[in-house]
Amino acid sequence: MEATITRWVRKYKDQGRRGLLEVKHAPGKVPLISGSDLKRLKQQLQESSGFQSYGEIQQWLKSELGVSLAYKTVYEVVRNRLGAKLKVPRPQSTKQHSESLSDFKKNFL
């Protein structure tokens, strides 16, 4: 407690009230992928072929950009920073009748 008060008094003497009121922020971690690399990834995600999995994105980042990222980091970048989703079609049943599907699309969509 005394050390804190001593530090505050010293700071007040050296820098005045402005020094006491100054709020410092940590610089934060430097992003592993940013700038032009992030733009290239975003363009690749927007292409019609897209990616089938986040593991595939990891491989692309490693081969094209030389950036090795953890799976979780790739997921966070793609979903949160870029707001993108993978273009993976939903599976369809092999028992599904094409006529029933076309009727459904005509009548209900």
PDB file of N, CA and C in Angstrom:
ATOM      1  N   MET A   1       0.835  -1.186   0.000  1.00  0.00           N
ATOM      2  CA  MET A   1       0.000   0.000   0.000  1.00  0.00           C
ATOM      3  C   MET A   1       0.880   1.250   0.000  1.00  0.00           C
ATOM      4  N   GLU A   2       1.903   1.261   0.856  1.00  0.00           N
ATOM      5  CA  GLU A   2       2.785   2.429   0.919  1.00  0.00           C
ATOM      6  C   GLU A   2       3.542   2.605  -0.388  1.00  0.00           C
ATOM      7  N   ALA A   3       3.925   1.504  -0.997  1.00  0.00           N
ATOM      8  CA  ALA A   3       4.664   1.577  -2.258  1.00  0.00           C
ATOM      9  C   ALA A   3       3.795   2.190  -3.348  1.00  0.00           C
ATOM     10  N   THR A   4       2.518   1.857  -3.360  1.00  0.00           N
ATOM     11  CA  THR A   4       1.600   2.414  -4.357  1.00  0.00           C
ATOM     12  C   THR A   4       1.457   3.919  -4.171  1.00  0.00           C
ATOM     13  N   ILE A   5       1.273   4.351  -2.923  1.00  0.00           N
ATOM     14  CA  ILE A   5       1.121   5.784  -2.636  1.00  0.00           C
ATOM     15  C   ILE A   5       2.405   6.525  -2.984  1.00  0.00           C
ATOM     16  N   THR A   6       3.549   5.937  -2.654  1.00  0.00           N
ATOM     17  CA  THR A   6       4.837   6.554  -2.990  1.00  0.00           C
ATOM     18  C   THR A   6       4.974   6.687  -4.500  1.00  0.00           C
ATOM     19  N   ARG A   7       4.570   5.649  -5.231  1.00  0.00           N
ATOM     20  CA  ARG A   7       4.654   5.694  -6.691  1.00  0.00           C
ATOM     21  C   ARG A   7       3.728   6.784  -7.246  1.00  0.00           C
ATOM     22  N   TRP A   8       2.526   6.926  -6.683  1.00  0.00           N
ATOM     23  CA  TRP A   8       1.589   7.950  -7.144  1.00  0.00           C
ATOM     24  C   TRP A   8       2.140   9.354  -6.875  1.00  0.00           C
ATOM     25  N   VAL A   9       2.697   9.556  -5.685  1.00  0.00           N
ATOM     26  CA  VAL A   9       3.249  10.870  -5.339  1.00  0.00           C
ATOM     27  C   VAL A   9       4.404  11.216  -6.276  1.00  0.00           C
ATOM     28  N   ARG A  10       5.293  10.253  -6.533  1.00  0.00           N
ATOM     29  CA  ARG A  10       6.418  10.486  -7.425  1.00  0.00           C
ATOM     30  C   ARG A  10       5.927  10.828  -8.833  1.00  0.00           C
ATOM     31  N   LYS A  11       4.920  10.093  -9.286  1.00  0.00           N
ATOM     32  CA  LYS A  11       4.369  10.342 -10.617  1.00  0.00           C
ATOM     33  C   LYS A  11       3.724  11.723 -10.671  1.00  0.00           C
ATOM     34  N   TYR A  12       3.035  12.136  -9.602  1.00  0.00           N
ATOM     35  CA  TYR A  12       2.414  13.449  -9.550  1.00  0.00           C
ATOM     36  C   TYR A  12       3.467  14.550  -9.600  1.00  0.00           C
ATOM     37  N   LYS A  13       4.577  14.354  -8.874  1.00  0.00           N
ATOM     38  CA  LYS A  13       5.655  15.341  -8.879  1.00  0.00           C
ATOM     39  C   LYS A  13       6.305  15.444 -10.251  1.00  0.00           C
ATOM     40  N   ASP A  14       6.503  14.293 -10.901  1.00  0.00           N
ATOM     41  CA  ASP A  14       7.175  14.283 -12.206  1.00  0.00           C
ATOM     42  C   ASP A  14       6.275  14.754 -13.346  1.00  0.00           C
ATOM     43  N   GLN A  15       5.015  14.296 -13.361  1.00  0.00           N
ATOM     44  CA  GLN A  15       4.166  14.542 -14.522  1.00  0.00           C
ATOM     45  C   GLN A  15       2.896  15.319 -14.227  1.00  0.00           C
ATOM     46  N   GLY A  16       2.627  15.596 -12.954  1.00  0.00           N
ATOM     47  CA  GLY A  16       1.430  16.350 -12.605  1.00  0.00           C
ATOM     48  C   GLY A  16       0.175  15.493 -12.648  1.00  0.00           C
ATOM     49  N   ARG A  17      -0.952  16.194 -12.591  1.00  0.00           N
ATOM     50  CA  ARG A  17      -2.239  15.505 -12.577  1.00  0.00           C
ATOM     51  C   ARG A  17      -2.458  14.707 -13.865  1.00  0.00           C
ATOM     52  N   ARG A  18      -1.983  15.240 -14.979  1.00  0.00           N
ATOM     53  CA  ARG A  18      -2.133  14.560 -16.256  1.00  0.00           C
ATOM     54  C   ARG A  18      -1.440  13.180 -16.240  1.00  0.00           C
ATOM     55  N   GLY A  19      -0.309  13.085 -15.601  1.00  0.00           N
ATOM     56  CA  GLY A  19       0.399  11.807 -15.486  1.00  0.00           C
ATOM     57  C   GLY A  19      -0.365  10.787 -14.665  1.00  0.00           C
ATOM     58  N   LEU A  20      -1.043  11.251 -13.603  1.00  0.00           N
ATOM     59  CA  LEU A  20      -1.835  10.346 -12.772  1.00  0.00           C
ATOM     60  C   LEU A  20      -3.074   9.839 -13.507  1.00  0.00           C
ATOM     61  N   LEU A  21      -3.650  10.686 -14.352  1.00  0.00           N
ATOM     62  CA  LEU A  21      -4.884  10.317 -15.041  1.00  0.00           C
ATOM     63  C   LEU A  21      -4.648   9.533 -16.327  1.00  0.00           C
ATOM     64  N   GLU A  22      -3.406   9.442 -16.749  1.00  0.00           N
ATOM     65  CA  GLU A  22      -3.104   8.739 -17.986  1.00  0.00           C
ATOM     66  C   GLU A  22      -3.399   7.243 -17.836  1.00  0.00           C
ATOM     67  N   VAL A  23      -4.154   6.705 -18.791  1.00  0.00           N
ATOM     68  CA  VAL A  23      -4.484   5.288 -18.790  1.00  0.00           C
ATOM     69  C   VAL A  23      -3.649   4.624 -19.873  1.00  0.00           C
ATOM     70  N   LYS A  24      -2.849   3.653 -19.453  1.00  0.00           N
ATOM     71  CA  LYS A  24      -2.004   2.949 -20.408  1.00  0.00           C
ATOM     72  C   LYS A  24      -2.691   1.668 -20.834  1.00  0.00           C
ATOM     73  N   HIS A  25      -2.515   1.322 -22.108  1.00  0.00           N
ATOM     74  CA  HIS A  25      -3.087   0.094 -22.656  1.00  0.00           C
ATOM     75  C   HIS A  25      -1.968  -0.792 -23.179  1.00  0.00           C
ATOM     76  N   ALA A  26      -2.119  -2.068 -22.955  1.00  0.00           N
ATOM     77  CA  ALA A  26      -1.146  -3.023 -23.488  1.00  0.00           C
ATOM     78  C   ALA A  26      -1.267  -3.039 -25.013  1.00  0.00           C
ATOM     79  N   PRO A  27      -0.167  -3.183 -25.725  1.00  0.00           N
ATOM     80  CA  PRO A  27      -0.227  -3.135 -27.184  1.00  0.00           C
ATOM     81  C   PRO A  27      -0.961  -4.310 -27.799  1.00  0.00           C
ATOM     82  N   GLY A  28      -1.061  -5.414 -27.104  1.00  0.00           N
ATOM     83  CA  GLY A  28      -1.746  -6.587 -27.637  1.00  0.00           C
ATOM     84  C   GLY A  28      -0.832  -7.412 -28.522  1.00  0.00           C
ATOM     85  N   LYS A  29      -1.332  -8.567 -28.869  1.00  0.00           N
ATOM     86  CA  LYS A  29      -0.562  -9.489 -29.675  1.00  0.00           C
ATOM     87  C   LYS A  29      -0.660  -9.098 -31.148  1.00  0.00           C
ATOM     88  N   VAL A  30       0.447  -9.210 -31.851  1.00  0.00           N
ATOM     89  CA  VAL A  30       0.475  -8.899 -33.273  1.00  0.00           C
ATOM     90  C   VAL A  30      -0.213 -10.044 -34.015  1.00  0.00           C
ATOM     91  N   PRO A  31      -1.197  -9.742 -34.896  1.00  0.00           N
ATOM     92  CA  PRO A  31      -1.884 -10.820 -35.627  1.00  0.00           C
ATOM     93  C   PRO A  31      -0.915 -11.603 -36.509  1.00  0.00           C
ATOM     94  N   LEU A  32      -1.102 -12.921 -36.559  1.00  0.00           N
ATOM     95  CA  LEU A  32      -0.233 -13.766 -37.370  1.00  0.00           C
ATOM     96  C   LEU A  32      -0.547 -13.642 -38.855  1.00  0.00           C
ATOM     97  N   ILE A  33      -1.783 -13.270 -39.185  1.00  0.00           N
ATOM     98  CA  ILE A  33      -2.164 -13.075 -40.571  1.00  0.00           C
ATOM     99  C   ILE A  33      -2.919 -11.749 -40.670  1.00  0.00           C
ATOM    100  N   SER A  34      -2.429 -10.853 -41.529  1.00  0.00           N
ATOM    101  CA  SER A  34      -3.061  -9.551 -41.672  1.00  0.00           C
ATOM    102  C   SER A  34      -2.710  -8.962 -43.031  1.00  0.00           C
ATOM    103  N   GLY A  35      -3.271  -7.823 -43.314  1.00  0.00           N
ATOM    104  CA  GLY A  35      -2.954  -7.093 -44.533  1.00  0.00           C
ATOM    105  C   GLY A  35      -3.281  -7.845 -45.802  1.00  0.00           C
ATOM    106  N   SER A  36      -2.305  -7.919 -46.706  1.00  0.00           N
ATOM    107  CA  SER A  36      -2.524  -8.543 -48.011  1.00  0.00           C
ATOM    108  C   SER A  36      -2.796 -10.039 -47.887  1.00  0.00           C
ATOM    109  N   ASP A  37      -2.196 -10.694 -46.886  1.00  0.00           N
ATOM    110  CA  ASP A  37      -2.448 -12.123 -46.688  1.00  0.00           C
ATOM    111  C   ASP A  37      -3.915 -12.366 -46.321  1.00  0.00           C
ATOM    112  N   LEU A  38      -4.451 -11.494 -45.481  1.00  0.00           N
ATOM    113  CA  LEU A  38      -5.849 -11.620 -45.075  1.00  0.00           C
ATOM    114  C   LEU A  38      -6.770 -11.383 -46.275  1.00  0.00           C
ATOM    115  N   LYS A  39      -6.407 -10.429 -47.127  1.00  0.00           N
ATOM    116  CA  LYS A  39      -7.196 -10.158 -48.333  1.00  0.00           C
ATOM    117  C   LYS A  39      -7.183 -11.353 -49.282  1.00  0.00           C
ATOM    118  N   ARG A  40      -6.012 -11.985 -49.445  1.00  0.00           N
ATOM    119  CA  ARG A  40      -5.920 -13.159 -50.309  1.00  0.00           C
ATOM    120  C   ARG A  40      -6.785 -14.301 -49.785  1.00  0.00           C
ATOM    121  N   LEU A  41      -6.782 -14.502 -48.474  1.00  0.00           N
ATOM    122  CA  LEU A  41      -7.611 -15.541 -47.881  1.00  0.00           C
ATOM    123  C   LEU A  41      -9.086 -15.236 -48.104  1.00  0.00           C
ATOM    124  N   LYS A  42      -9.468 -13.990 -47.924  1.00  0.00           N
ATOM    125  CA  LYS A  42     -10.865 -13.602 -48.115  1.00  0.00           C
ATOM    126  C   LYS A  42     -11.294 -13.833 -49.563  1.00  0.00           C
ATOM    127  N   GLN A  43     -10.435 -13.490 -50.524  1.00  0.00           N
ATOM    128  CA  GLN A  43     -10.740 -13.728 -51.935  1.00  0.00           C
ATOM    129  C   GLN A  43     -10.893 -15.215 -52.215  1.00  0.00           C
ATOM    130  N   GLN A  44     -10.013 -16.009 -51.643  1.00  0.00           N
ATOM    131  CA  GLN A  44     -10.060 -17.453 -51.848  1.00  0.00           C
ATOM    132  C   GLN A  44     -11.344 -18.042 -51.264  1.00  0.00           C
ATOM    133  N   LEU A  45     -11.800 -17.500 -50.142  1.00  0.00           N
ATOM    134  CA  LEU A  45     -13.034 -17.980 -49.517  1.00  0.00           C
ATOM    135  C   LEU A  45     -14.255 -17.618 -50.351  1.00  0.00           C
ATOM    136  N   GLN A  46     -14.184 -16.523 -51.102  1.00  0.00           N
ATOM    137  CA  GLN A  46     -15.323 -16.067 -51.891  1.00  0.00           C
ATOM    138  C   GLN A  46     -15.435 -16.777 -53.237  1.00  0.00           C
ATOM    139  N   GLU A  47     -14.407 -17.483 -53.634  1.00  0.00           N
ATOM    140  CA  GLU A  47     -14.458 -18.198 -54.910  1.00  0.00           C
ATOM    141  C   GLU A  47     -15.477 -19.329 -54.831  1.00  0.00           C
ATOM    142  N   SER A  48     -16.008 -19.689 -55.993  1.00  0.00           N
ATOM    143  CA  SER A  48     -17.077 -20.688 -56.030  1.00  0.00           C
ATOM    144  C   SER A  48     -16.611 -22.053 -55.519  1.00  0.00           C
ATOM    145  N   SER A  49     -15.357 -22.403 -55.772  1.00  0.00           N
ATOM    146  CA  SER A  49     -14.869 -23.697 -55.288  1.00  0.00           C
ATOM    147  C   SER A  49     -14.709 -23.687 -53.776  1.00  0.00           C
ATOM    148  N   GLY A  50     -14.235 -22.577 -53.230  1.00  0.00           N
ATOM    149  CA  GLY A  50     -14.086 -22.430 -51.785  1.00  0.00           C
ATOM    150  C   GLY A  50     -13.207 -23.504 -51.160  1.00  0.00           C
ATOM    151  N   PHE A  51     -13.364 -23.697 -49.873  1.00  0.00           N
ATOM    152  CA  PHE A  51     -12.645 -24.715 -49.122  1.00  0.00           C
ATOM    153  C   PHE A  51     -13.651 -25.701 -48.559  1.00  0.00           C
ATOM    154  N   GLN A  52     -13.247 -26.937 -48.424  1.00  0.00           N
ATOM    155  CA  GLN A  52     -14.123 -27.966 -47.864  1.00  0.00           C
ATOM    156  C   GLN A  52     -13.995 -28.080 -46.350  1.00  0.00           C
ATOM    157  N   SER A  53     -12.857 -27.641 -45.793  1.00  0.00           N
ATOM    158  CA  SER A  53     -12.661 -27.772 -44.351  1.00  0.00           C
ATOM    159  C   SER A  53     -11.654 -26.723 -43.874  1.00  0.00           C
ATOM    160  N   TYR A  54     -11.620 -26.545 -42.566  1.00  0.00           N
ATOM    161  CA  TYR A  54     -10.650 -25.615 -41.990  1.00  0.00           C
ATOM    162  C   TYR A  54      -9.243 -26.187 -42.082  1.00  0.00           C
ATOM    163  N   GLY A  55      -9.136 -27.517 -42.088  1.00  0.00           N
ATOM    164  CA  GLY A  55      -7.840 -28.162 -42.299  1.00  0.00           C
ATOM    165  C   GLY A  55      -7.291 -27.837 -43.678  1.00  0.00           C
ATOM    166  N   GLU A  56      -8.180 -27.774 -44.663  1.00  0.00           N
ATOM    167  CA  GLU A  56      -7.769 -27.410 -46.023  1.00  0.00           C
ATOM    168  C   GLU A  56      -7.277 -25.960 -46.066  1.00  0.00           C
ATOM    169  N   ILE A  57      -7.920 -25.107 -45.292  1.00  0.00           N
ATOM    170  CA  ILE A  57      -7.475 -23.710 -45.206  1.00  0.00           C
ATOM    171  C   ILE A  57      -6.095 -23.650 -44.563  1.00  0.00           C
ATOM    172  N   GLN A  58      -5.888 -24.457 -43.522  1.00  0.00           N
ATOM    173  CA  GLN A  58      -4.566 -24.524 -42.875  1.00  0.00           C
ATOM    174  C   GLN A  58      -3.494 -24.887 -43.892  1.00  0.00           C
ATOM    175  N   GLN A  59      -3.767 -25.899 -44.700  1.00  0.00           N
ATOM    176  CA  GLN A  59      -2.799 -26.338 -45.705  1.00  0.00           C
ATOM    177  C   GLN A  59      -2.546 -25.244 -46.736  1.00  0.00           C
ATOM    178  N   TRP A  60      -3.613 -24.560 -47.162  1.00  0.00           N
ATOM    179  CA  TRP A  60      -3.473 -23.481 -48.143  1.00  0.00           C
ATOM    180  C   TRP A  60      -2.613 -22.356 -47.571  1.00  0.00           C
ATOM    181  N   LEU A  61      -2.867 -21.979 -46.319  1.00  0.00           N
ATOM    182  CA  LEU A  61      -2.076 -20.917 -45.681  1.00  0.00           C
ATOM    183  C   LEU A  61      -0.609 -21.303 -45.620  1.00  0.00           C
ATOM    184  N   LYS A  62      -0.337 -22.572 -45.303  1.00  0.00           N
ATOM    185  CA  LYS A  62       1.041 -23.054 -45.194  1.00  0.00           C
ATOM    186  C   LYS A  62       1.732 -23.045 -46.558  1.00  0.00           C
ATOM    187  N   SER A  63       1.042 -23.552 -47.589  1.00  0.00           N
ATOM    188  CA  SER A  63       1.682 -23.665 -48.904  1.00  0.00           C
ATOM    189  C   SER A  63       1.758 -22.331 -49.639  1.00  0.00           C
ATOM    190  N   GLU A  64       0.700 -21.526 -49.586  1.00  0.00           N
ATOM    191  CA  GLU A  64       0.649 -20.273 -50.350  1.00  0.00           C
ATOM    192  C   GLU A  64       1.318 -19.101 -49.634  1.00  0.00           C
ATOM    193  N   LEU A  65       1.107 -19.011 -48.340  1.00  0.00           N
ATOM    194  CA  LEU A  65       1.580 -17.835 -47.603  1.00  0.00           C
ATOM    195  C   LEU A  65       2.730 -18.148 -46.651  1.00  0.00           C
ATOM    196  N   GLY A  66       3.003 -19.427 -46.432  1.00  0.00           N
ATOM    197  CA  GLY A  66       4.068 -19.794 -45.516  1.00  0.00           C
ATOM    198  C   GLY A  66       3.724 -19.523 -44.062  1.00  0.00           C
ATOM    199  N   VAL A  67       2.425 -19.489 -43.748  1.00  0.00           N
ATOM    200  CA  VAL A  67       1.962 -19.197 -42.388  1.00  0.00           C
ATOM    201  C   VAL A  67       1.394 -20.474 -41.787  1.00  0.00           C
ATOM    202  N   SER A  68       1.922 -20.866 -40.638  1.00  0.00           N
ATOM    203  CA  SER A  68       1.447 -22.061 -39.952  1.00  0.00           C
ATOM    204  C   SER A  68       0.584 -21.631 -38.766  1.00  0.00           C
ATOM    205  N   LEU A  69      -0.712 -21.920 -38.847  1.00  0.00           N
ATOM    206  CA  LEU A  69      -1.645 -21.545 -37.790  1.00  0.00           C
ATOM    207  C   LEU A  69      -2.339 -22.773 -37.234  1.00  0.00           C
ATOM    208  N   ALA A  70      -2.717 -22.692 -35.968  1.00  0.00           N
ATOM    209  CA  ALA A  70      -3.477 -23.767 -35.335  1.00  0.00           C
ATOM    210  C   ALA A  70      -4.887 -23.798 -35.906  1.00  0.00           C
ATOM    211  N   TYR A  71      -5.528 -24.947 -35.843  1.00  0.00           N
ATOM    212  CA  TYR A  71      -6.881 -25.121 -36.354  1.00  0.00           C
ATOM    213  C   TYR A  71      -7.829 -24.089 -35.736  1.00  0.00           C
ATOM    214  N   LYS A  72      -7.739 -23.926 -34.421  1.00  0.00           N
ATOM    215  CA  LYS A  72      -8.620 -22.994 -33.706  1.00  0.00           C
ATOM    216  C   LYS A  72      -8.411 -21.563 -34.198  1.00  0.00           C
ATOM    217  N   THR A  73      -7.168 -21.194 -34.464  1.00  0.00           N
ATOM    218  CA  THR A  73      -6.865 -19.850 -34.948  1.00  0.00           C
ATOM    219  C   THR A  73      -7.451 -19.643 -36.336  1.00  0.00           C
ATOM    220  N   VAL A  74      -7.321 -20.656 -37.198  1.00  0.00           N
ATOM    221  CA  VAL A  74      -7.887 -20.563 -38.545  1.00  0.00           C
ATOM    222  C   VAL A  74      -9.397 -20.389 -38.450  1.00  0.00           C
ATOM    223  N   TYR A  75     -10.044 -21.161 -37.597  1.00  0.00           N
ATOM    224  CA  TYR A  75     -11.488 -21.054 -37.408  1.00  0.00           C
ATOM    225  C   TYR A  75     -11.870 -19.650 -36.945  1.00  0.00           C
ATOM    226  N   GLU A  76     -11.158 -19.126 -35.958  1.00  0.00           N
ATOM    227  CA  GLU A  76     -11.453 -17.796 -35.423  1.00  0.00           C
ATOM    228  C   GLU A  76     -11.291 -16.715 -36.490  1.00  0.00           C
ATOM    229  N   VAL A  77     -10.221 -16.798 -37.272  1.00  0.00           N
ATOM    230  CA  VAL A  77      -9.977 -15.799 -38.319  1.00  0.00           C
ATOM    231  C   VAL A  77     -11.084 -15.845 -39.367  1.00  0.00           C
ATOM    232  N   VAL A  78     -11.405 -17.055 -39.828  1.00  0.00           N
ATOM    233  CA  VAL A  78     -12.400 -17.195 -40.896  1.00  0.00           C
ATOM    234  C   VAL A  78     -13.788 -16.791 -40.411  1.00  0.00           C
ATOM    235  N   ARG A  79     -14.205 -17.283 -39.264  1.00  0.00           N
ATOM    236  CA  ARG A  79     -15.568 -17.021 -38.795  1.00  0.00           C
ATOM    237  C   ARG A  79     -15.732 -15.634 -38.188  1.00  0.00           C
ATOM    238  N   ASN A  80     -14.794 -15.216 -37.333  1.00  0.00           N
ATOM    239  CA  ASN A  80     -14.983 -13.967 -36.597  1.00  0.00           C
ATOM    240  C   ASN A  80     -14.432 -12.750 -37.315  1.00  0.00           C
ATOM    241  N   ARG A  81     -13.199 -12.810 -37.801  1.00  0.00           N
ATOM    242  CA  ARG A  81     -12.608 -11.636 -38.449  1.00  0.00           C
ATOM    243  C   ARG A  81     -13.138 -11.417 -39.853  1.00  0.00           C
ATOM    244  N   LEU A  82     -13.319 -12.519 -40.602  1.00  0.00           N
ATOM    245  CA  LEU A  82     -13.776 -12.397 -41.984  1.00  0.00           C
ATOM    246  C   LEU A  82     -15.283 -12.595 -42.125  1.00  0.00           C
ATOM    247  N   GLY A  83     -15.914 -13.177 -41.135  1.00  0.00           N
ATOM    248  CA  GLY A  83     -17.359 -13.407 -41.189  1.00  0.00           C
ATOM    249  C   GLY A  83     -17.754 -14.361 -42.301  1.00  0.00           C
ATOM    250  N   ALA A  84     -16.902 -15.307 -42.631  1.00  0.00           N
ATOM    251  CA  ALA A  84     -17.154 -16.231 -43.736  1.00  0.00           C
ATOM    252  C   ALA A  84     -17.542 -17.608 -43.213  1.00  0.00           C
ATOM    253  N   LYS A  85     -18.191 -18.359 -44.090  1.00  0.00           N
ATOM    254  CA  LYS A  85     -18.531 -19.739 -43.790  1.00  0.00           C
ATOM    255  C   LYS A  85     -18.022 -20.596 -44.933  1.00  0.00           C
ATOM    256  N   LEU A  86     -17.720 -21.836 -44.641  1.00  0.00           N
ATOM    257  CA  LEU A  86     -17.248 -22.739 -45.682  1.00  0.00           C
ATOM    258  C   LEU A  86     -18.403 -23.128 -46.596  1.00  0.00           C
ATOM    259  N   LYS A  87     -18.089 -23.281 -47.872  1.00  0.00           N
ATOM    260  CA  LYS A  87     -19.105 -23.646 -48.855  1.00  0.00           C
ATOM    261  C   LYS A  87     -19.151 -25.170 -48.986  1.00  0.00           C
ATOM    262  N   VAL A  88     -19.798 -25.799 -48.043  1.00  0.00           N
ATOM    263  CA  VAL A  88     -19.912 -27.243 -48.044  1.00  0.00           C
ATOM    264  C   VAL A  88     -21.377 -27.599 -48.254  1.00  0.00           C
ATOM    265  N   PRO A  89     -21.703 -28.320 -49.329  1.00  0.00           N
ATOM    266  CA  PRO A  89     -23.105 -28.669 -49.554  1.00  0.00           C
ATOM    267  C   PRO A  89     -23.602 -29.657 -48.513  1.00  0.00           C
ATOM    268  N   ARG A  90     -24.861 -29.565 -48.203  1.00  0.00           N
ATOM    269  CA  ARG A  90     -25.454 -30.508 -47.265  1.00  0.00           C
ATOM    270  C   ARG A  90     -25.617 -31.858 -47.952  1.00  0.00           C
ATOM    271  N   PRO A  91     -25.424 -32.927 -47.233  1.00  0.00           N
ATOM    272  CA  PRO A  91     -25.583 -34.245 -47.853  1.00  0.00           C
ATOM    273  C   PRO A  91     -27.039 -34.503 -48.212  1.00  0.00           C
ATOM    274  N   GLN A  92     -27.249 -35.226 -49.321  1.00  0.00           N
ATOM    275  CA  GLN A  92     -28.595 -35.586 -49.745  1.00  0.00           C
ATOM    276  C   GLN A  92     -28.722 -37.102 -49.748  1.00  0.00           C
ATOM    277  N   SER A  93     -29.909 -37.551 -49.446  1.00  0.00           N
ATOM    278  CA  SER A  93     -30.162 -38.978 -49.399  1.00  0.00           C
ATOM    279  C   SER A  93     -30.149 -39.567 -50.806  1.00  0.00           C
ATOM    280  N   THR A  94     -29.620 -40.765 -50.932  1.00  0.00           N
ATOM    281  CA  THR A  94     -29.631 -41.456 -52.224  1.00  0.00           C
ATOM    282  C   THR A  94     -31.026 -41.999 -52.526  1.00  0.00           C
ATOM    283  N   LYS A  95     -31.875 -42.103 -51.509  1.00  0.00           N
ATOM    284  CA  LYS A  95     -33.236 -42.616 -51.681  1.00  0.00           C
ATOM    285  C   LYS A  95     -34.215 -41.511 -52.107  1.00  0.00           C
ATOM    286  N   GLN A  96     -33.745 -40.281 -52.144  1.00  0.00           N
ATOM    287  CA  GLN A  96     -34.609 -39.143 -52.447  1.00  0.00           C
ATOM    288  C   GLN A  96     -35.072 -39.200 -53.907  1.00  0.00           C
ATOM    289  N   HIS A  97     -36.362 -38.960 -54.139  1.00  0.00           N
ATOM    290  CA  HIS A  97     -36.921 -38.970 -55.492  1.00  0.00           C
ATOM    291  C   HIS A  97     -36.795 -37.578 -56.088  1.00  0.00           C
ATOM    292  N   SER A  98     -36.280 -37.488 -57.289  1.00  0.00           N
ATOM    293  CA  SER A  98     -36.098 -36.185 -57.927  1.00  0.00           C
ATOM    294  C   SER A  98     -37.441 -35.527 -58.229  1.00  0.00           C
ATOM    295  N   GLU A  99     -38.479 -36.321 -58.531  1.00  0.00           N
ATOM    296  CA  GLU A  99     -39.807 -35.760 -58.796  1.00  0.00           C
ATOM    297  C   GLU A  99     -40.386 -35.118 -57.542  1.00  0.00           C
ATOM    298  N   SER A 100     -40.235 -35.794 -56.423  1.00  0.00           N
ATOM    299  CA  SER A 100     -40.746 -35.246 -55.157  1.00  0.00           C
ATOM    300  C   SER A 100     -40.035 -33.954 -54.815  1.00  0.00           C
ATOM    301  N   LEU A 101     -38.744 -33.910 -55.066  1.00  0.00           N
ATOM    302  CA  LEU A 101     -37.964 -32.712 -54.786  1.00  0.00           C
ATOM    303  C   LEU A 101     -38.426 -31.550 -55.661  1.00  0.00           C
ATOM    304  N   SER A 102     -38.642 -31.791 -56.947  1.00  0.00           N
ATOM    305  CA  SER A 102     -39.080 -30.711 -57.833  1.00  0.00           C
ATOM    306  C   SER A 102     -40.484 -30.240 -57.460  1.00  0.00           C
ATOM    307  N   ASP A 103     -41.370 -31.171 -57.058  1.00  0.00           N
ATOM    308  CA  ASP A 103     -42.707 -30.781 -56.590  1.00  0.00           C
ATOM    309  C   ASP A 103     -42.611 -29.906 -55.352  1.00  0.00           C
ATOM    310  N   PHE A 104     -41.761 -30.292 -54.431  1.00  0.00           N
ATOM    311  CA  PHE A 104     -41.589 -29.517 -53.207  1.00  0.00           C
ATOM    312  C   PHE A 104     -41.099 -28.105 -53.525  1.00  0.00           C
ATOM    313  N   LYS A 105     -40.124 -28.005 -54.419  1.00  0.00           N
ATOM    314  CA  LYS A 105     -39.587 -26.690 -54.771  1.00  0.00           C
ATOM    315  C   LYS A 105     -40.636 -25.823 -55.443  1.00  0.00           C
ATOM    316  N   LYS A 106     -41.485 -26.404 -56.268  1.00  0.00           N
ATOM    317  CA  LYS A 106     -42.525 -25.651 -56.959  1.00  0.00           C
ATOM    318  C   LYS A 106     -43.592 -25.162 -55.994  1.00  0.00           C
ATOM    319  N   ASN A 107     -44.000 -26.010 -55.074  1.00  0.00           N
ATOM    320  CA  ASN A 107     -45.145 -25.715 -54.228  1.00  0.00           C
ATOM    321  C   ASN A 107     -44.834 -24.998 -52.917  1.00  0.00           C
ATOM    322  N   PHE A 108     -43.636 -25.216 -52.395  1.00  0.00           N
ATOM    323  CA  PHE A 108     -43.359 -24.683 -51.054  1.00  0.00           C
ATOM    324  C   PHE A 108     -42.261 -23.641 -51.004  1.00  0.00           C
ATOM    325  N   LEU A 109     -41.487 -23.463 -52.041  1.00  0.00           N
ATOM    326  CA  LEU A 109     -40.412 -22.470 -51.991  1.00  0.00           C
ATOM    327  C   LEU A 109     -40.705 -21.269 -52.828  1.00  0.00           C
TER     328      LEU A 109
END
